[in-house]
Coordinates of C-alpha atoms and ligand atoms in Angstrom, one line a residue:
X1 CA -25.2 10.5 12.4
X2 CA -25.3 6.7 12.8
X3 CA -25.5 5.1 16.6
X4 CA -25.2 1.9 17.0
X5 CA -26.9 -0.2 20.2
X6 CA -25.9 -2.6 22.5
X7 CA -27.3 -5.9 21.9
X8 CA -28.3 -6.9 25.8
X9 CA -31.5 -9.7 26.5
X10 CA -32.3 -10.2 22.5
X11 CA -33.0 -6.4 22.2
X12 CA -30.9 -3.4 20.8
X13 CA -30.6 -1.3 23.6
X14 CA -28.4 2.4 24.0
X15 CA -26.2 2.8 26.7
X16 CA -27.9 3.1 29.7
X17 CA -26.0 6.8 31.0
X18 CA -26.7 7.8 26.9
X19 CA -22.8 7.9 26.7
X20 CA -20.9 7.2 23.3
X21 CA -17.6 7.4 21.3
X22 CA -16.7 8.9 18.0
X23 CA -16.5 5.8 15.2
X24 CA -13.6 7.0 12.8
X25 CA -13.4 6.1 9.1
X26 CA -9.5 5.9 8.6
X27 CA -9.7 5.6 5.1
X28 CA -10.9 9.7 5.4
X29 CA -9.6 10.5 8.7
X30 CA -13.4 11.4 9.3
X31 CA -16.0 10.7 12.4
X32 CA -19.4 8.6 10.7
X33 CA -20.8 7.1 13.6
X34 CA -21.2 6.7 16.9
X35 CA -20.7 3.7 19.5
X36 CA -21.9 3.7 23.1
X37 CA -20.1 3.8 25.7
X38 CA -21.5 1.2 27.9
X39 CA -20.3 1.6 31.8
X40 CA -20.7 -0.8 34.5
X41 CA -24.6 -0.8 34.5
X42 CA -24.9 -2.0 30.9
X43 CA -22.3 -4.5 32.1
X44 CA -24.5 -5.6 34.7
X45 CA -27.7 -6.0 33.2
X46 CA -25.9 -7.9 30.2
X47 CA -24.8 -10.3 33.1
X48 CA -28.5 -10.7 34.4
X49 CA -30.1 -11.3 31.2
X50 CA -27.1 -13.9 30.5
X51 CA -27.5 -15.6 34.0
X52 CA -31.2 -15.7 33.4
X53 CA -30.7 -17.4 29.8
X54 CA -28.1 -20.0 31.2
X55 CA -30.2 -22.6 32.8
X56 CA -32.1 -23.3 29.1
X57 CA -29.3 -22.6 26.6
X58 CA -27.3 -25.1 28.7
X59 CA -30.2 -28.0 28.5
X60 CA -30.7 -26.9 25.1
X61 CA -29.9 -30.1 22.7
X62 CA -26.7 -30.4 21.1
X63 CA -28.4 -30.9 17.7
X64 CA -30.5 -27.4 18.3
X65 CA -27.6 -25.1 19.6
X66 CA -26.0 -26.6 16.1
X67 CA -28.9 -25.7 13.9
X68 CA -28.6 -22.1 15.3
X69 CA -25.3 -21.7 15.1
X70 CA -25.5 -22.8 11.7
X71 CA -28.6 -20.5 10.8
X72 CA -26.1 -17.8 12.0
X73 CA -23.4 -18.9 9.5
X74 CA -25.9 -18.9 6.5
X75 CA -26.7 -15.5 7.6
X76 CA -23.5 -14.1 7.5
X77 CA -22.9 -15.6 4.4
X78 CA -26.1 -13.9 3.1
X79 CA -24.6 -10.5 4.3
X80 CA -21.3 -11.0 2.7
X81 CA -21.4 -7.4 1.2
X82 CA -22.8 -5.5 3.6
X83 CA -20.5 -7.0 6.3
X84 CA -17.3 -6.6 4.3
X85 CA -18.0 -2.7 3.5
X86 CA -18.7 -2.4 7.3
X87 CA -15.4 -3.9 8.4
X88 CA -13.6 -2.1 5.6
X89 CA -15.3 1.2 6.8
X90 CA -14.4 1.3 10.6
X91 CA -10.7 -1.2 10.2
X92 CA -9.5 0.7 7.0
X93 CA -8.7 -2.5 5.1
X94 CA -9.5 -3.2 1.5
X95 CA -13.4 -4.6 0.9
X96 CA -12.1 -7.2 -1.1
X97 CA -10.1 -8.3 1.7
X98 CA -12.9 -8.3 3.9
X99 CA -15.0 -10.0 1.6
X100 CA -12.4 -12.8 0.8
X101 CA -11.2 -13.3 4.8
X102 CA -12.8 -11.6 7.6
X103 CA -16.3 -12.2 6.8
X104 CA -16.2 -15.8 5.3
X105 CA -13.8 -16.8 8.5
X106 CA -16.5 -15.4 10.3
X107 CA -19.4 -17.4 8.8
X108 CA -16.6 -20.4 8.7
X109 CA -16.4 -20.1 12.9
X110 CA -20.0 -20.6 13.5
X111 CA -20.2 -23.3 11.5
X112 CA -17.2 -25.0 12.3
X113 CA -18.0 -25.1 15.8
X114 CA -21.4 -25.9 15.3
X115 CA -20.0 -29.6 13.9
X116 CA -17.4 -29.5 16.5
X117 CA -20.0 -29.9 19.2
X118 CA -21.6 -32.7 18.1
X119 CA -18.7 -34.6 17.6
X120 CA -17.2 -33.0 21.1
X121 CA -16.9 -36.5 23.6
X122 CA -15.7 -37.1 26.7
X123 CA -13.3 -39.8 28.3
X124 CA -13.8 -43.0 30.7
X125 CA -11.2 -44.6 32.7
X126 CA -12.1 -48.2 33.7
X127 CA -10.8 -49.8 37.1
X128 CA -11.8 -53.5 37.9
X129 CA -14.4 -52.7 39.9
X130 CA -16.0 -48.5 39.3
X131 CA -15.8 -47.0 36.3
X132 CA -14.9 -42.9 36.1
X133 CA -16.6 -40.6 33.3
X134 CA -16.0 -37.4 33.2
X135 CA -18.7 -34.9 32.2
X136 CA -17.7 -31.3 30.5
X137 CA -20.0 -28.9 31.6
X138 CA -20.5 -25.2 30.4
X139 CA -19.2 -23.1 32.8
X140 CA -21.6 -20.3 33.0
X141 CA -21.9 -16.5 31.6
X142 CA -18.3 -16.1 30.2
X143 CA -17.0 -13.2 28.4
X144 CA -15.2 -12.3 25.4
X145 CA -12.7 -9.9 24.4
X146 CA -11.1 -8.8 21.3
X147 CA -8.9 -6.0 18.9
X148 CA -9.5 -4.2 16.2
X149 CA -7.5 -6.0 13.5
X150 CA -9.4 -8.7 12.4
X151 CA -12.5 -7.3 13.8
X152 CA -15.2 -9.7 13.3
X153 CA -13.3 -12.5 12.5
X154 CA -11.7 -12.7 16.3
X155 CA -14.7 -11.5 17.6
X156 CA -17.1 -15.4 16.2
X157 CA -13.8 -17.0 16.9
X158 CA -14.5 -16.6 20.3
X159 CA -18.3 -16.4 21.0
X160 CA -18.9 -19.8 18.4
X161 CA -17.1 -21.8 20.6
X162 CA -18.6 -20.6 23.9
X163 CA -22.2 -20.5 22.2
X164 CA -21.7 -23.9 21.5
X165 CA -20.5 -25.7 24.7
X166 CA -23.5 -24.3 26.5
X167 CA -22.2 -21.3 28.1
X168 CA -23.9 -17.6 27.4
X169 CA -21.5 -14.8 26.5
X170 CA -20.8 -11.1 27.1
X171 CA -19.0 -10.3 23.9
X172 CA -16.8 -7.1 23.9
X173 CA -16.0 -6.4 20.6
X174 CA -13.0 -3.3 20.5
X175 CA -14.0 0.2 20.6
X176 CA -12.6 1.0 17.3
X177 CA -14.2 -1.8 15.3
X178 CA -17.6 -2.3 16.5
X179 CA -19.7 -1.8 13.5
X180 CA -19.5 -5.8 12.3
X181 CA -20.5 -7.0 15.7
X182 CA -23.5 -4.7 15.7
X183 CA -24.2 -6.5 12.3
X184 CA -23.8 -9.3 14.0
X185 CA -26.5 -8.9 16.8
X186 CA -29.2 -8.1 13.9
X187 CA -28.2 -11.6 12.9
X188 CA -28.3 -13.3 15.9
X189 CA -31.9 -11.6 16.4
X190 CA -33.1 -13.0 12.9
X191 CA -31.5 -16.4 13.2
X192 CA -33.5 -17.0 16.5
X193 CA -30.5 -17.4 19.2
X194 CA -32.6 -17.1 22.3
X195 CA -32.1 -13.9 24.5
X196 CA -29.7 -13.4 26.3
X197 CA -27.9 -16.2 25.3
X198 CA -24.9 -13.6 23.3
X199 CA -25.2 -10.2 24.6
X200 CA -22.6 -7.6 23.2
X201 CA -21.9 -4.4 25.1
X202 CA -20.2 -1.9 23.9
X203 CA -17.3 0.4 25.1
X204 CA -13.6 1.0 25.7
X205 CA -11.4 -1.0 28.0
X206 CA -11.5 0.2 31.4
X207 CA -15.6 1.1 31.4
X208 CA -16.4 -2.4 29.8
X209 CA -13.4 -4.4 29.4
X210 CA -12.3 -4.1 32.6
X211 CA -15.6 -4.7 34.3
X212 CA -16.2 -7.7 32.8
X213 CA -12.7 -9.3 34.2
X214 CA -13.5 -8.7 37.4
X215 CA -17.2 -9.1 37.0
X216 CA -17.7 -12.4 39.8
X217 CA -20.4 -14.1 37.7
X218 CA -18.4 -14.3 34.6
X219 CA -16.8 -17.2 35.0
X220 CA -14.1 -17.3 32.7
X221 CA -12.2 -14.5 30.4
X222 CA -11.2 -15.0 26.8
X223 CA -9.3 -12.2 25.4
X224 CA -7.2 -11.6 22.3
X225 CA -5.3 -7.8 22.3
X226 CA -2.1 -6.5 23.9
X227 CA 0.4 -8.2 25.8
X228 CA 0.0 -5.5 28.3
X229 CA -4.0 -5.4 28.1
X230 CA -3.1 -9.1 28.8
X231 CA -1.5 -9.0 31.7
X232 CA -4.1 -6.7 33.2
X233 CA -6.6 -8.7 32.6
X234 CA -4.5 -12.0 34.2
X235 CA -4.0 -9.8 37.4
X236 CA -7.4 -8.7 37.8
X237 CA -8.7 -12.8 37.4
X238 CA -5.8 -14.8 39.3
X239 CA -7.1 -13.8 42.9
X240 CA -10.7 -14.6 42.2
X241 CA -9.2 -18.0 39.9
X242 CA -11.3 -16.9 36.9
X243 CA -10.3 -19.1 33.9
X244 CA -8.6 -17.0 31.2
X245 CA -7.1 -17.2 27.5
X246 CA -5.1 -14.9 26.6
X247 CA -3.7 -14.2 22.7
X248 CA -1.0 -11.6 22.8
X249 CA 0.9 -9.5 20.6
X250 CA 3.4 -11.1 18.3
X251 CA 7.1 -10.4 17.2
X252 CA 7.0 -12.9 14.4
X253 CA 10.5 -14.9 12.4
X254 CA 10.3 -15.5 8.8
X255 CA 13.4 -17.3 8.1
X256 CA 14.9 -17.9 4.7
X257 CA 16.9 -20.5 3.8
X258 CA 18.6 -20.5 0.2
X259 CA 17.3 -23.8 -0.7
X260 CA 13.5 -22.4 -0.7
X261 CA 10.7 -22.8 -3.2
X262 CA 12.0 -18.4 -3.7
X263 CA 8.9 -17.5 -6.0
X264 CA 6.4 -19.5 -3.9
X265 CA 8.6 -17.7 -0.9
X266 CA 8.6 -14.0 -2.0
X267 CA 5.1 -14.1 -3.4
X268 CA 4.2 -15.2 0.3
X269 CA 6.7 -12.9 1.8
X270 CA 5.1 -10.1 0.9
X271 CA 1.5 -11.0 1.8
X272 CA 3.1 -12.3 5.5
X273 CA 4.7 -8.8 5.8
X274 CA 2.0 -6.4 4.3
X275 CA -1.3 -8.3 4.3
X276 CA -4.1 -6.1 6.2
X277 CA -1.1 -3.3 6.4
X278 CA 0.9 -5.7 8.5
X279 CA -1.7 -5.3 11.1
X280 CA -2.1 -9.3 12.0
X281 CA -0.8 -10.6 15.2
X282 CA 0.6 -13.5 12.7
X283 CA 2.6 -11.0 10.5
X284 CA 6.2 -12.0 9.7
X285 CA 7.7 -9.0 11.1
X286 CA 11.4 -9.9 11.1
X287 CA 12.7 -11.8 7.9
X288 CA 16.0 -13.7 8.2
X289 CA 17.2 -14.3 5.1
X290 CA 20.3 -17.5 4.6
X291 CA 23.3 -14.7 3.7
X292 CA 23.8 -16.6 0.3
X293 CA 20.9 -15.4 -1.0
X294 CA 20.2 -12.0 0.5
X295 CA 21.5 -9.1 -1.6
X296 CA 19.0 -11.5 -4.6
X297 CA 16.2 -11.6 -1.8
X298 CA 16.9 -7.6 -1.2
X299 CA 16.8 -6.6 -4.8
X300 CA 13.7 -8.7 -5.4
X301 CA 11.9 -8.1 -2.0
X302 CA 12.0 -4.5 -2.5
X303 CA 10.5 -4.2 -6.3
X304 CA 8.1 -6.3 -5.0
X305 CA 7.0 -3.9 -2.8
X306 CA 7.4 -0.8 -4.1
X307 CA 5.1 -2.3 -6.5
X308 CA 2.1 -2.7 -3.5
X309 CA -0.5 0.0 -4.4
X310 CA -1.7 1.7 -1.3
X311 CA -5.1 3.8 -1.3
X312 CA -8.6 3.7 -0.7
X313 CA -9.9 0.9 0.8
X314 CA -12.8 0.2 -1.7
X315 CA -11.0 0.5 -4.8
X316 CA -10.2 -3.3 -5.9
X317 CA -6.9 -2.6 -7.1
X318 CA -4.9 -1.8 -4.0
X319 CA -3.0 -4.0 -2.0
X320 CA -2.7 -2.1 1.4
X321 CA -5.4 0.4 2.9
X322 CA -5.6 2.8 5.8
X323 CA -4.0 2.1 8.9
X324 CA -7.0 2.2 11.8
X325 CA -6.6 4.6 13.7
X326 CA -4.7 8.0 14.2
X327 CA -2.9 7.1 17.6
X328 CA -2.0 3.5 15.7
X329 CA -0.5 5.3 12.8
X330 CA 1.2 8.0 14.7
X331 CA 2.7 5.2 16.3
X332 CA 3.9 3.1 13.2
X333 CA 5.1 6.1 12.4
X334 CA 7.3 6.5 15.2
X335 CA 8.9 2.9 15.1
X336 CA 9.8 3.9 11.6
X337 CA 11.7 7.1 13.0
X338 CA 13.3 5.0 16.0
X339 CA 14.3 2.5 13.5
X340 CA 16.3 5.3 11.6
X341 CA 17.4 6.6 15.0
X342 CA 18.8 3.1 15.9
X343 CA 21.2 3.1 12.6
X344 CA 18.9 1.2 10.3
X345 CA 18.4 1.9 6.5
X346 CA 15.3 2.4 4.5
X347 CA 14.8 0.5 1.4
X348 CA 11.3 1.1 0.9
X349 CA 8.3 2.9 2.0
X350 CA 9.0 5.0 5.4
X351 CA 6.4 7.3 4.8
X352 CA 3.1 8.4 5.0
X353 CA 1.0 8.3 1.8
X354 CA -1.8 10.7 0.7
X355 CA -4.3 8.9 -1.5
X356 CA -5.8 12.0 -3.8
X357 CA -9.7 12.6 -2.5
X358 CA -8.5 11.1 0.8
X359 CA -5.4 13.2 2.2
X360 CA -7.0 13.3 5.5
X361 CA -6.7 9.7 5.7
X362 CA -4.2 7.3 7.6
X363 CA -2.4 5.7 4.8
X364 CA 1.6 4.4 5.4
X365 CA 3.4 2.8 2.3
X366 CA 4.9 -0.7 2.7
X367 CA 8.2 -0.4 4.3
X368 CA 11.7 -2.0 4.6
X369 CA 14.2 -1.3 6.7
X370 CA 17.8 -2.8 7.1
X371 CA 21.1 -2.5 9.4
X372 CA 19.4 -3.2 12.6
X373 CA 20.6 -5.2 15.4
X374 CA 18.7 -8.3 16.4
X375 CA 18.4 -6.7 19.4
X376 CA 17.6 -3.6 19.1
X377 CA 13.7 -2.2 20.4
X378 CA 12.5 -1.9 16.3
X379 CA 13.4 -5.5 16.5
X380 CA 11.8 -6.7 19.7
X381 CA 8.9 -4.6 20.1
X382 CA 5.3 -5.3 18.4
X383 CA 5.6 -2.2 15.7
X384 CA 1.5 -3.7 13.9
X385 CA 1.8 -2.2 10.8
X386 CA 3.4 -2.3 7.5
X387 CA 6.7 -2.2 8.3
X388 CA 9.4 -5.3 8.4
X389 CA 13.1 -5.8 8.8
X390 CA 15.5 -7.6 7.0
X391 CA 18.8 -9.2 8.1
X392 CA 20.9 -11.4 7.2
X393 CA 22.3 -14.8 8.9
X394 CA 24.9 -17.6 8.2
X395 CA 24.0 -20.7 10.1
X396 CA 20.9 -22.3 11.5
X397 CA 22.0 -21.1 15.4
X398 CA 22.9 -17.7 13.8
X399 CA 18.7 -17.6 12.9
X400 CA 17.7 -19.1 16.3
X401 CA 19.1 -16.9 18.3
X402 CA 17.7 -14.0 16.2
X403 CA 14.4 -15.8 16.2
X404 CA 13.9 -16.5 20.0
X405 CA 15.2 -13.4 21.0
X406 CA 12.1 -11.1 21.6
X407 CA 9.7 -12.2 24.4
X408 CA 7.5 -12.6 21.9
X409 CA 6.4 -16.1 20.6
X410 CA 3.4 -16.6 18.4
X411 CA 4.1 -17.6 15.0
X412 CA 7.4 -18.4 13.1
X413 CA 7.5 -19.1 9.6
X414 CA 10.3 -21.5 7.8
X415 CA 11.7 -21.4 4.2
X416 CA 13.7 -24.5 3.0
X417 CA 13.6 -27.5 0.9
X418 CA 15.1 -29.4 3.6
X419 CA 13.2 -31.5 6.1
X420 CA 14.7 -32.4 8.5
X421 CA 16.1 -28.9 8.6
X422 CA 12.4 -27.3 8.8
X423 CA 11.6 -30.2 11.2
X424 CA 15.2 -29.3 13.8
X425 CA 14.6 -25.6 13.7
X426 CA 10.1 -26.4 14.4
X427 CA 11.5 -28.1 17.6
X428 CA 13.8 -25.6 18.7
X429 CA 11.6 -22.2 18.3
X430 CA 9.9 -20.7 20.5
X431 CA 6.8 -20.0 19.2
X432 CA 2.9 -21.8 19.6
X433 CA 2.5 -22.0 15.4
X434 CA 5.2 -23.0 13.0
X435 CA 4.7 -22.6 9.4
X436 CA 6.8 -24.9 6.7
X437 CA 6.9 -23.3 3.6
X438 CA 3.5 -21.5 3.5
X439 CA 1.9 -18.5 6.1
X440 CA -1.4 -18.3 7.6
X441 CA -2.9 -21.5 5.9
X442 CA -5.4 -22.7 8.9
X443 CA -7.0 -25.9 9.9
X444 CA -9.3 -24.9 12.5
X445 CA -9.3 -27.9 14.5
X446 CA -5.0 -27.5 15.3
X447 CA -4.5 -25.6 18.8
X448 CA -4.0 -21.6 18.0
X449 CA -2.0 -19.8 20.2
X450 CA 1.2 -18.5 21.5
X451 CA 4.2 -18.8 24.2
X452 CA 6.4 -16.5 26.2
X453 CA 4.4 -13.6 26.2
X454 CA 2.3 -14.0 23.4
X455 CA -0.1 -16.4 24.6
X456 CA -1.9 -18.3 27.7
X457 CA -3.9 -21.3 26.6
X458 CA -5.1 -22.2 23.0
X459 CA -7.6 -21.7 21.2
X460 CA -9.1 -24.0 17.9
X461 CA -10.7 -27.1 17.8
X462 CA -11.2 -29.2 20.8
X463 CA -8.6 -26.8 22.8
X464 CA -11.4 -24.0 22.8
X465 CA -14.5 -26.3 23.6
X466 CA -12.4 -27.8 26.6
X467 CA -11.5 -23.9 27.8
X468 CA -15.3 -22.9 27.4
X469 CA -16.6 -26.3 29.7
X470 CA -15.4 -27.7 33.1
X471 CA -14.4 -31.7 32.8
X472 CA -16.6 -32.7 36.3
X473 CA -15.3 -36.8 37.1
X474 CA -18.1 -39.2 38.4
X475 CA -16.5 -42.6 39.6
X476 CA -19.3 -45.4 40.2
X477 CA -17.7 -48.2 42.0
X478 CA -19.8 -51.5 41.0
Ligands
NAD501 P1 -5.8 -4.0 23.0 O1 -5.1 -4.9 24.0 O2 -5.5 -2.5 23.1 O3 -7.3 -4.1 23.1 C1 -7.9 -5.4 22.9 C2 -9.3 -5.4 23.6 O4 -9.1 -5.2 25.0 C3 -10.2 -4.2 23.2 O5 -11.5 -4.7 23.1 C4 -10.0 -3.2 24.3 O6 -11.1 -2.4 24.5 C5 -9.9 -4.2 25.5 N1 -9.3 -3.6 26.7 C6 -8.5 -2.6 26.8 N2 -8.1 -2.4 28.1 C7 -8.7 -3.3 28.8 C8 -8.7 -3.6 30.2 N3 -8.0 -2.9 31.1 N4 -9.4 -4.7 30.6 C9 -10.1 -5.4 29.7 N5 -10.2 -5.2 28.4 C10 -9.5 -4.1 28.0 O7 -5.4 -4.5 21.6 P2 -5.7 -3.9 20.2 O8 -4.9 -2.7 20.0 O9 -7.2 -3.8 20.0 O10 -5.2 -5.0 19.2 C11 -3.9 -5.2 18.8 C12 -3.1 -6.2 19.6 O11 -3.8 -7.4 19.5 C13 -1.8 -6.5 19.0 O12 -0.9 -6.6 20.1 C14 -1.9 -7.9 18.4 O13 -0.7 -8.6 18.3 C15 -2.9 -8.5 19.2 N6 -3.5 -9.6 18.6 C16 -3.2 -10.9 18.9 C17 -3.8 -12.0 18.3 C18 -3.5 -13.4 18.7 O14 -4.2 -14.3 18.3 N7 -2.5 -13.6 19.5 C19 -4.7 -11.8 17.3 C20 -5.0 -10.4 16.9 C21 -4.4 -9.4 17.6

């Protein structure tokens, strides 16, 4: 059986204590490969190599760390299929969702940031007699952290920026997902990224994760999982003031207003509920549908979805795949059963699904589920799967108060014709990304983020090359 390495000093290296993890297929339920599982030692020597690396990458020209990082986007690109089968195999979602998001987003974040830097300036303040500059320095050997659901995609989103601004990474991609960044190191190694300069270590939360937080020569934490992972990792790094981001779990609105665009609105409703099997932080969990309109929406919302096909992942006609794991689809699973023990209704799906040739699999059909209180746990806690509610409401505070009722707040999405509607409700909810009549359609230089307890910090753009560099002021007085 397969083993993949870690990827420490530009070498692929096992775990040191020869310790590793079972790597599941979900889309058979079966073990195919193994990932180490690194411990505080491979931690350490990641951190040496890294520290060692520094000094160079940091003085390396803007114009070179560019041409690499680009090198490392063509290569991606060049891998398209072989990536996309690799993330299908260890996430469960289609290939030809993997081929037409995760891995192009991937190649997109190297080169994105690899044009960002060289257009990345700094400010000036003038006073009649100094003038202040302010420098933005790399701020070391930070690290990376990131979840299973878009696996590779997260994973670049994080280590292009840092690459880029100077800095050299430990990069901990999640334990369930780690085939694509293994990929990834291979890559690295052929585009010529110097070593040490990205080192990847592999291994659950507490043996790797959890080291790196507290690790005192990584300088900075950026992390994108749980809300509770989050907050572990923001206790561990506020008494030694390491700089962290932190992207949470989500909760998300999608609110419906009868004066909508309703095809362009249900044909993006149901990707927004069941795209990757619901399993993106972005997912529009909770719809709130205008009550004019909502028995029409109901009726039409749930053909639309009983039509979804779910089954194996590499057959191009399905819609939804396997769920990833077997603890994260017993535990859709359950939300489904406490949503029917809270009073709500099923309209569609609510069940397992056995794809012939792959019974063993983790497979759950699209589901809907009505009747629930806004307030009710199936409505406030982060169920990441395919599974939404629907509910009705009459006015615009009616949907606000639904809306900004979970301590979630990462995305919202909002259905009307009406400006300055869409516009009044943008302002008042609470929520880092508000989408107008569309879902997940990104620019990748807007801030990314969330509020409440989705989110710490931002990501995108200039708002991830400012978290990966310190702004240092020099004031020359004439
Ligand atoms: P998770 O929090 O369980 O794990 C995320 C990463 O943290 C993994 O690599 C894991 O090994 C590591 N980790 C676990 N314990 C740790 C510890 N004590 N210290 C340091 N690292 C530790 O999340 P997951 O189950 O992999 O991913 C799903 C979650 O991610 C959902 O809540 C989803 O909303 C969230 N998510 C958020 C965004 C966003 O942009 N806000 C994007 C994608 C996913």
């Amino acid at each position: 059986m397969q083993a993949i390495n870690n990827y420490i000093n530009g070498t692929l290296l096992p775990p040191q204590k020869g310790n590793y993890l079972d790597l599941y297929d979900p889309s058979k339920g079966e073990v195919y490969a193994q990932v180490p599982n690194s411990d505080h030692t491979d931690v350490e020597k990641a951190v040496a190599a890294a520290q060692q690396a520094f000094p160079e990458w940091a003085a390396t020209s803007v114009t070179e760390r560019s041409r690499i990082l680009t090198k490392i986007a063509d290569l991606i690109e060049a891998n398209l299929e072989r990536l996309a089968i690799a993330e299908s195999l260890d996430n469960g979602k289609p290939i030809w969702l993997a081929k037409k998001v995760d891995i192009p987003r991937a190649s997109s974040n190297f080169r994105f940031f690899a044009q960002a830097i060289t257009q990345f300036s700094t400010q000036a303040h003038e006073m009649s007699d100094a003038i202040n500059y302010t420098l933005r320095q790399p701020l070391g050997v930070v690290g990376t952290i990131s979840p299973w659901n878009l696996p590779l995609y997260l994973f670049t989103w994080k280590i292009a920026p840092a690459l880029a601004a100077g800095n050299t990474v430990i990069a901990k991609p999640s334990e369930v997902t780690p085939m694509s960044a293994y990929l990834l190191s291979e890559i690295c190694i052929e585009a010529g990224l110097p070593k040490g300069v990205l080192n990847i270590v592999h291994g659950d939360g507490i043996k790797v994760g959890a080291e790196m937080t507290k690790h005192p020569n990584i300088k900075a934490i950026s992390f994108t999982g749980s809300t509770r992972v989050g907050a572990e990792i923001a206790k561990v790094a506020a008494p030694v003031f390491k700089k962290v981001s932190l992207e949470m779990g989500g909760k998300n609105p999608n609110i419906i207003f009868s004066d909508c665009n309703y095809e362009k609105m249900l044909d993006t409703t149901i990707r927004s509920s069941f795209a990757n099997q619901g399993q993106i932080c972005l997912c529009g969990s909770r719809i709130l549908v205008e009550q004019s309109i909502y028995e029409q929406f109901k009726t039409d919302f749930i053909a639309r979805t009983k039509a979804l096909k779910v089954g194996h992942p590499s057959d191009d006609s399905v819609n939804l795949g396997a769920i990833v794991s077997k603890p994260h689809y017993e535990k859709v699973l359950s939300y489904i059963q406490l949503a029917q023990e809270e009073g709500g209704t099923i309209l569609a799906g609510g069940n397992a699904v056995f794809p012939k040739g792959y019974e063993k699999g983790w497979y759950i059909a699209p589901t809907i589920i009505e009747g629930l209180a806004h307030n009710c746990r199936t409505n406030q806690e982060e169920i990441f799967g395919p599974v939404v509610t629907i509910m009705p409401f009459e006015t615009e505070e009616e949907a606000l108060l639904y809306a900004n009722s979970t301590q979630y707040g990462l995305s919202s999405t909002i259905w009307t014709e009406n400006l300055s509607r869409a516009n009044r409700m943008a302002k008042q909810i609470h929520a880092g990304i508000v989408w107008i009549n569309t879902w997940l359609l990104r620019d990748l230089r807007t801030p990314f983020g969330g509020v409440k307890n989705s989110g710490v910090g931002r990501e995108g753009g200039v708002e991830a090359l400012r978290f990966f560099t310190e702004p240092k002021n020099v004031c020359i007085q004439f």
